[in-house]
């Protein structure tokens, strides 16, 4: 098939995203989401049912997850998840700039298998790992009061451990990651007041298994376009 011979996983088409894609060194690629381009919204697929077992009992929120663009930022409300078409493989890093109300929460999951296993990063940089072999929680230290403030959370996964920083200050670290070294990316929100996401940058390795997964996904999408259901 012609697609198989011309497939390039360092392009937006090959990665299956609408984000800005930048080639890095070797097998690295960087994806940038920003609210200045409304097309980026199309990558945030709402999933109100995913991970409903994550109970934030002290937070009241009703209605499905919703995301819009206002004043150059992604604005998230409701209760649920947004899946991105992004796939990551360690080593990878991510960085996002946000502000979240005191009575609300916003978290990102990485290496997500869409079945409940993932690496979860909470608003203050806390790390949670859910895996068949691991249930791990690392609170951020120091736990900073960041309600309503705009700040940057960064994650680095080197294949053996995960670390986070908040505005460049070390927040949390864990080496208990189980099998969570690759998978999808999702955003989760539970709030009655808006959470604001100014930007999201993900830099990942495109290794051979990820390249093959991306290629097969694109082939399947092309076949569906041609032949339908």
PDB file of N, CA, C and O in Angstrom, residues 100-149:
ATOM      1  N   UNK A 100      -6.989  27.331  37.847  1.00  0.00           N
ATOM      2  CA  UNK A 100      -8.129  26.517  38.239  1.00  0.00           C
ATOM      3  C   UNK A 100      -8.736  27.082  39.510  1.00  0.00           C
ATOM      4  O   UNK A 100      -7.990  27.483  40.424  1.00  0.00           O
ATOM      5  N   UNK A 101     -10.065  27.150  39.628  1.00  0.00           N
ATOM      6  CA  UNK A 101     -10.681  27.687  40.846  1.00  0.00           C
ATOM      7  C   UNK A 101     -10.424  26.788  42.039  1.00  0.00           C
ATOM      8  O   UNK A 101     -10.122  25.603  41.900  1.00  0.00           O
ATOM      9  N   UNK A 102     -10.569  27.354  43.216  1.00  0.00           N
ATOM     10  CA  UNK A 102     -10.336  26.606  44.448  1.00  0.00           C
ATOM     11  C   UNK A 102     -11.314  25.439  44.580  1.00  0.00           C
ATOM     12  O   UNK A 102     -10.973  24.388  45.095  1.00  0.00           O
ATOM     13  N   UNK A 103     -12.547  25.629  44.104  1.00  0.00           N
ATOM     14  CA  UNK A 103     -13.559  24.586  44.194  1.00  0.00           C
ATOM     15  C   UNK A 103     -13.699  23.851  42.861  1.00  0.00           C
ATOM     16  O   UNK A 103     -14.781  23.691  42.318  1.00  0.00           O
ATOM     17  N   UNK A 104     -12.594  23.404  42.344  1.00  0.00           N
ATOM     18  CA  UNK A 104     -12.614  22.668  41.090  1.00  0.00           C
ATOM     19  C   UNK A 104     -11.296  21.950  40.908  1.00  0.00           C
ATOM     20  O   UNK A 104     -10.310  22.255  41.585  1.00  0.00           O
ATOM     21  N   UNK A 105     -11.264  20.997  40.007  1.00  0.00           N
ATOM     22  CA  UNK A 105     -10.012  20.303  39.745  1.00  0.00           C
ATOM     23  C   UNK A 105      -9.855  20.038  38.254  1.00  0.00           C
ATOM     24  O   UNK A 105     -10.837  19.930  37.513  1.00  0.00           O
ATOM     25  N   UNK A 106      -8.600  19.944  37.847  1.00  0.00           N
ATOM     26  CA  UNK A 106      -8.239  19.718  36.456  1.00  0.00           C
ATOM     27  C   UNK A 106      -6.985  18.860  36.479  1.00  0.00           C
ATOM     28  O   UNK A 106      -6.027  19.184  37.168  1.00  0.00           O
ATOM     29  N   UNK A 107      -6.996  17.757  35.765  1.00  0.00           N
ATOM     30  CA  UNK A 107      -5.803  16.917  35.748  1.00  0.00           C
ATOM     31  C   UNK A 107      -5.587  16.349  34.360  1.00  0.00           C
ATOM     32  O   UNK A 107      -6.514  16.283  33.541  1.00  0.00           O
ATOM     33  N   UNK A 108      -4.353  15.970  34.083  1.00  0.00           N
ATOM     34  CA  UNK A 108      -4.006  15.317  32.832  1.00  0.00           C
ATOM     35  C   UNK A 108      -3.560  13.901  33.116  1.00  0.00           C
ATOM     36  O   UNK A 108      -2.940  13.635  34.151  1.00  0.00           O
ATOM     37  N   UNK A 109      -3.875  12.983  32.202  1.00  0.00           N
ATOM     38  CA  UNK A 109      -3.392  11.616  32.311  1.00  0.00           C
ATOM     39  C   UNK A 109      -2.527  11.296  31.098  1.00  0.00           C
ATOM     40  O   UNK A 109      -2.832  11.693  29.975  1.00  0.00           O
ATOM     41  N   UNK A 110      -1.455  10.573  31.362  1.00  0.00           N
ATOM     42  CA  UNK A 110      -0.513  10.173  30.321  1.00  0.00           C
ATOM     43  C   UNK A 110      -0.338   8.654  30.386  1.00  0.00           C
ATOM     44  O   UNK A 110      -0.622   8.028  31.398  1.00  0.00           O
ATOM     45  N   UNK A 111       0.158   8.078  29.292  1.00  0.00           N
ATOM     46  CA  UNK A 111       0.303   6.615  29.210  1.00  0.00           C
ATOM     47  C   UNK A 111      -1.032   5.950  29.533  1.00  0.00           C
ATOM     48  O   UNK A 111      -1.098   4.915  30.197  1.00  0.00           O
ATOM     49  N   UNK A 112      -2.104   6.563  29.054  1.00  0.00           N
ATOM     50  CA  UNK A 112      -3.472   6.164  29.372  1.00  0.00           C
ATOM     51  C   UNK A 112      -3.901   5.028  28.447  1.00  0.00           C
ATOM     52  O   UNK A 112      -3.818   5.146  27.227  1.00  0.00           O
ATOM     53  N   UNK A 113      -4.373   3.916  29.040  1.00  0.00           N
ATOM     54  CA  UNK A 113      -4.804   2.777  28.227  1.00  0.00           C
ATOM     55  C   UNK A 113      -6.306   2.805  27.950  1.00  0.00           C
ATOM     56  O   UNK A 113      -6.848   1.845  27.381  1.00  0.00           O
ATOM     57  N   UNK A 114      -6.983   3.901  28.351  1.00  0.00           N
ATOM     58  CA  UNK A 114      -8.428   4.071  28.152  1.00  0.00           C
ATOM     59  C   UNK A 114      -9.257   3.053  28.927  1.00  0.00           C
ATOM     60  O   UNK A 114     -10.449   2.897  28.687  1.00  0.00           O
ATOM     61  N   UNK A 115      -8.621   2.357  29.873  1.00  0.00           N
ATOM     62  CA  UNK A 115      -9.328   1.383  30.693  1.00  0.00           C
ATOM     63  C   UNK A 115      -9.155   1.687  32.183  1.00  0.00           C
ATOM     64  O   UNK A 115      -9.495   0.856  33.029  1.00  0.00           O
ATOM     65  N   UNK A 116      -8.581   2.856  32.491  1.00  0.00           N
ATOM     66  CA  UNK A 116      -8.412   3.248  33.883  1.00  0.00           C
ATOM     67  C   UNK A 116      -6.985   3.279  34.368  1.00  0.00           C
ATOM     68  O   UNK A 116      -6.716   3.788  35.460  1.00  0.00           O
ATOM     69  N   UNK A 117      -6.056   2.724  33.593  1.00  0.00           N
ATOM     70  CA  UNK A 117      -4.644   2.760  33.979  1.00  0.00           C
ATOM     71  C   UNK A 117      -3.962   3.960  33.324  1.00  0.00           C
ATOM     72  O   UNK A 117      -4.114   4.179  32.117  1.00  0.00           O
ATOM     73  N   UNK A 118      -3.207   4.710  34.112  1.00  0.00           N
ATOM     74  CA  UNK A 118      -2.565   5.916  33.579  1.00  0.00           C
ATOM     75  C   UNK A 118      -1.652   6.510  34.630  1.00  0.00           C
ATOM     76  O   UNK A 118      -1.645   6.101  35.796  1.00  0.00           O
ATOM     77  N   UNK A 119      -0.887   7.506  34.202  1.00  0.00           N
ATOM     78  CA  UNK A 119      -0.154   8.389  35.104  1.00  0.00           C
ATOM     79  C   UNK A 119      -0.929   9.683  35.169  1.00  0.00           C
ATOM     80  O   UNK A 119      -1.171  10.314  34.140  1.00  0.00           O
ATOM     81  N   UNK A 120      -1.339  10.080  36.367  1.00  0.00           N
ATOM     82  CA  UNK A 120      -2.220  11.225  36.537  1.00  0.00           C
ATOM     83  C   UNK A 120      -1.459  12.372  37.210  1.00  0.00           C
ATOM     84  O   UNK A 120      -0.792  12.153  38.217  1.00  0.00           O
ATOM     85  N   UNK A 121      -1.590  13.544  36.662  1.00  0.00           N
ATOM     86  CA  UNK A 121      -0.953  14.723  37.242  1.00  0.00           C
ATOM     87  C   UNK A 121      -2.044  15.705  37.644  1.00  0.00           C
ATOM     88  O   UNK A 121      -2.793  16.202  36.805  1.00  0.00           O
ATOM     89  N   UNK A 122      -2.108  15.987  38.945  1.00  0.00           N
ATOM     90  CA  UNK A 122      -3.118  16.872  39.508  1.00  0.00           C
ATOM     91  C   UNK A 122      -2.690  18.335  39.365  1.00  0.00           C
ATOM     92  O   UNK A 122      -1.566  18.633  38.956  1.00  0.00           O
ATOM     93  N   UNK A 123      -3.584  19.281  39.728  1.00  0.00           N
ATOM     94  CA  UNK A 123      -3.297  20.695  39.480  1.00  0.00           C
ATOM     95  C   UNK A 123      -2.015  21.217  40.108  1.00  0.00           C
ATOM     96  O   UNK A 123      -1.372  22.109  39.549  1.00  0.00           O
ATOM     97  N   UNK A 124      -1.614  20.695  41.270  1.00  0.00           N
ATOM     98  CA  UNK A 124      -0.417  21.207  41.948  1.00  0.00           C
ATOM     99  C   UNK A 124       0.822  20.374  41.651  1.00  0.00           C
ATOM    100  O   UNK A 124       1.829  20.491  42.333  1.00  0.00           O
ATOM    101  N   UNK A 125       0.745  19.488  40.657  1.00  0.00           N
ATOM    102  CA  UNK A 125       1.888  18.669  40.301  1.00  0.00           C
ATOM    103  C   UNK A 125       1.930  17.334  40.999  1.00  0.00           C
ATOM    104  O   UNK A 125       2.884  16.565  40.813  1.00  0.00           O
ATOM    105  N   UNK A 126       0.912  16.996  41.817  1.00  0.00           N
ATOM    106  CA  UNK A 126       0.870  15.686  42.451  1.00  0.00           C
ATOM    107  C   UNK A 126       0.799  14.598  41.381  1.00  0.00           C
ATOM    108  O   UNK A 126       0.201  14.785  40.322  1.00  0.00           O
ATOM    109  N   UNK A 127       1.394  13.460  41.654  1.00  0.00           N
ATOM    110  CA  UNK A 127       1.436  12.361  40.698  1.00  0.00           C
ATOM    111  C   UNK A 127       0.671  11.164  41.260  1.00  0.00           C
ATOM    112  O   UNK A 127       0.907  10.739  42.390  1.00  0.00           O
ATOM    113  N   UNK A 128      -0.220  10.628  40.466  1.00  0.00           N
ATOM    114  CA  UNK A 128      -0.891   9.383  40.814  1.00  0.00           C
ATOM    115  C   UNK A 128      -0.651   8.367  39.716  1.00  0.00           C
ATOM    116  O   UNK A 128      -0.681   8.716  38.533  1.00  0.00           O
ATOM    117  N   UNK A 129      -0.394   7.121  40.073  1.00  0.00           N
ATOM    118  CA  UNK A 129      -0.186   6.061  39.085  1.00  0.00           C
ATOM    119  C   UNK A 129      -1.196   4.954  39.356  1.00  0.00           C
ATOM    120  O   UNK A 129      -1.277   4.433  40.465  1.00  0.00           O
ATOM    121  N   UNK A 130      -1.969   4.632  38.335  1.00  0.00           N
ATOM    122  CA  UNK A 130      -2.894   3.505  38.409  1.00  0.00           C
ATOM    123  C   UNK A 130      -2.468   2.501  37.350  1.00  0.00           C
ATOM    124  O   UNK A 130      -2.399   2.833  36.167  1.00  0.00           O
ATOM    125  N   UNK A 131      -2.160   1.282  37.793  1.00  0.00           N
ATOM    126  CA  UNK A 131      -1.670   0.255  36.883  1.00  0.00           C
ATOM    127  C   UNK A 131      -2.046  -1.086  37.492  1.00  0.00           C
ATOM    128  O   UNK A 131      -2.332  -1.172  38.692  1.00  0.00           O
ATOM    129  N   UNK A 132      -2.027  -2.128  36.686  1.00  0.00           N
ATOM    130  CA  UNK A 132      -2.398  -3.438  37.198  1.00  0.00           C
ATOM    131  C   UNK A 132      -1.508  -3.884  38.352  1.00  0.00           C
ATOM    132  O   UNK A 132      -1.932  -4.622  39.232  1.00  0.00           O
ATOM    133  N   UNK A 133      -0.257  -3.386  38.368  1.00  0.00           N
ATOM    134  CA  UNK A 133       0.680  -3.809  39.408  1.00  0.00           C
ATOM    135  C   UNK A 133       0.978  -2.712  40.422  1.00  0.00           C
ATOM    136  O   UNK A 133       1.647  -2.962  41.422  1.00  0.00           O
ATOM    137  N   UNK A 134       0.493  -1.491  40.183  1.00  0.00           N
ATOM    138  CA  UNK A 134       0.903  -0.361  41.018  1.00  0.00           C
ATOM    139  C   UNK A 134      -0.287   0.548  41.304  1.00  0.00           C
ATOM    140  O   UNK A 134      -1.090   0.821  40.428  1.00  0.00           O
ATOM    141  N   UNK A 135      -0.399   0.972  42.542  1.00  0.00           N
ATOM    142  CA  UNK A 135      -1.292   2.064  42.912  1.00  0.00           C
ATOM    143  C   UNK A 135      -0.438   3.042  43.722  1.00  0.00           C
ATOM    144  O   UNK A 135      -0.129   2.793  44.878  1.00  0.00           O
ATOM    145  N   UNK A 136      -0.037   4.130  43.110  1.00  0.00           N
ATOM    146  CA  UNK A 136       0.948   5.022  43.717  1.00  0.00           C
ATOM    147  C   UNK A 136       0.406   6.442  43.783  1.00  0.00           C
ATOM    148  O   UNK A 136      -0.315   6.905  42.896  1.00  0.00           O
ATOM    149  N   UNK A 137       0.754   7.139  44.862  1.00  0.00           N
ATOM    150  CA  UNK A 137       0.362   8.539  45.016  1.00  0.00           C
ATOM    151  C   UNK A 137       1.524   9.327  45.601  1.00  0.00           C
ATOM    152  O   UNK A 137       2.088   8.939  46.623  1.00  0.00           O
ATOM    153  N   UNK A 138       1.914  10.403  44.941  1.00  0.00           N
ATOM    154  CA  UNK A 138       2.971  11.275  45.428  1.00  0.00           C
ATOM    155  C   UNK A 138       2.446  12.695  45.493  1.00  0.00           C
ATOM    156  O   UNK A 138       2.186  13.320  44.466  1.00  0.00           O
ATOM    157  N   UNK A 139       2.238  13.186  46.721  1.00  0.00           N
ATOM    158  CA  UNK A 139       1.782  14.565  46.880  1.00  0.00           C
ATOM    159  C   UNK A 139       2.897  15.520  46.490  1.00  0.00           C
ATOM    160  O   UNK A 139       4.077  15.223  46.643  1.00  0.00           O
ATOM    161  N   UNK A 140       2.505  16.666  45.970  1.00  0.00           N
ATOM    162  CA  UNK A 140       3.495  17.679  45.616  1.00  0.00           C
ATOM    163  C   UNK A 140       4.085  18.281  46.877  1.00  0.00           C
ATOM    164  O   UNK A 140       3.407  18.448  47.889  1.00  0.00           O
ATOM    165  N   UNK A 141       5.355  18.593  46.842  1.00  0.00           N
ATOM    166  CA  UNK A 141       6.035  19.170  47.998  1.00  0.00           C
ATOM    167  C   UNK A 141       6.956  20.300  47.529  1.00  0.00           C
ATOM    168  O   UNK A 141       7.861  20.072  46.724  1.00  0.00           O
ATOM    169  N   UNK A 142       6.744  21.510  47.979  1.00  0.00           N
ATOM    170  CA  UNK A 142       5.669  21.917  48.886  1.00  0.00           C
ATOM    171  C   UNK A 142       4.338  22.036  48.153  1.00  0.00           C
ATOM    172  O   UNK A 142       4.320  22.320  46.963  1.00  0.00           O
ATOM    173  N   UNK A 143       3.234  21.802  48.864  1.00  0.00           N
ATOM    174  CA  UNK A 143       1.914  21.952  48.272  1.00  0.00           C
ATOM    175  C   UNK A 143       1.564  23.435  48.282  1.00  0.00           C
ATOM    176  O   UNK A 143       1.256  24.007  49.320  1.00  0.00           O
ATOM    177  N   UNK A 144       1.627  24.049  47.124  1.00  0.00           N
ATOM    178  CA  UNK A 144       1.481  25.498  47.031  1.00  0.00           C
ATOM    179  C   UNK A 144       0.025  25.903  46.867  1.00  0.00           C
ATOM    180  O   UNK A 144      -0.780  25.152  46.313  1.00  0.00           O
ATOM    181  N   UNK A 145      -0.324  27.064  47.347  1.00  0.00           N
ATOM    182  CA  UNK A 145      -1.671  27.605  47.177  1.00  0.00           C
ATOM    183  C   UNK A 145      -1.721  28.334  45.842  1.00  0.00           C
ATOM    184  O   UNK A 145      -1.252  29.458  45.723  1.00  0.00           O
ATOM    185  N   UNK A 146      -2.284  27.681  44.843  1.00  0.00           N
ATOM    186  CA  UNK A 146      -2.260  28.219  43.493  1.00  0.00           C
ATOM    187  C   UNK A 146      -3.662  28.512  42.964  1.00  0.00           C
ATOM    188  O   UNK A 146      -3.821  28.748  41.770  1.00  0.00           O
ATOM    189  N   UNK A 147      -4.666  28.481  43.843  1.00  0.00           N
ATOM    190  CA  UNK A 147      -6.030  28.728  43.396  1.00  0.00           C
ATOM    191  C   UNK A 147      -6.128  30.087  42.727  1.00  0.00           C
ATOM    192  O   UNK A 147      -5.626  31.094  43.243  1.00  0.00           O
ATOM    193  N   UNK A 148      -6.745  30.092  41.565  1.00  0.00           N
ATOM    194  CA  UNK A 148      -6.996  31.290  40.760  1.00  0.00           C
ATOM    195  C   UNK A 148      -5.750  31.819  40.055  1.00  0.00           C
ATOM    196  O   UNK A 148      -5.850  32.638  39.150  1.00  0.00           O
ATOM    197  N   UNK A 149      -4.553  31.409  40.462  1.00  0.00           N
ATOM    198  CA  UNK A 149      -3.331  31.913  39.826  1.00  0.00           C
ATOM    199  C   UNK A 149      -3.078  31.165  38.528  1.00  0.00           C
ATOM    200  O   UNK A 149      -3.505  30.029  38.347  1.00  0.00           O
TER     201      UNK A 149
END
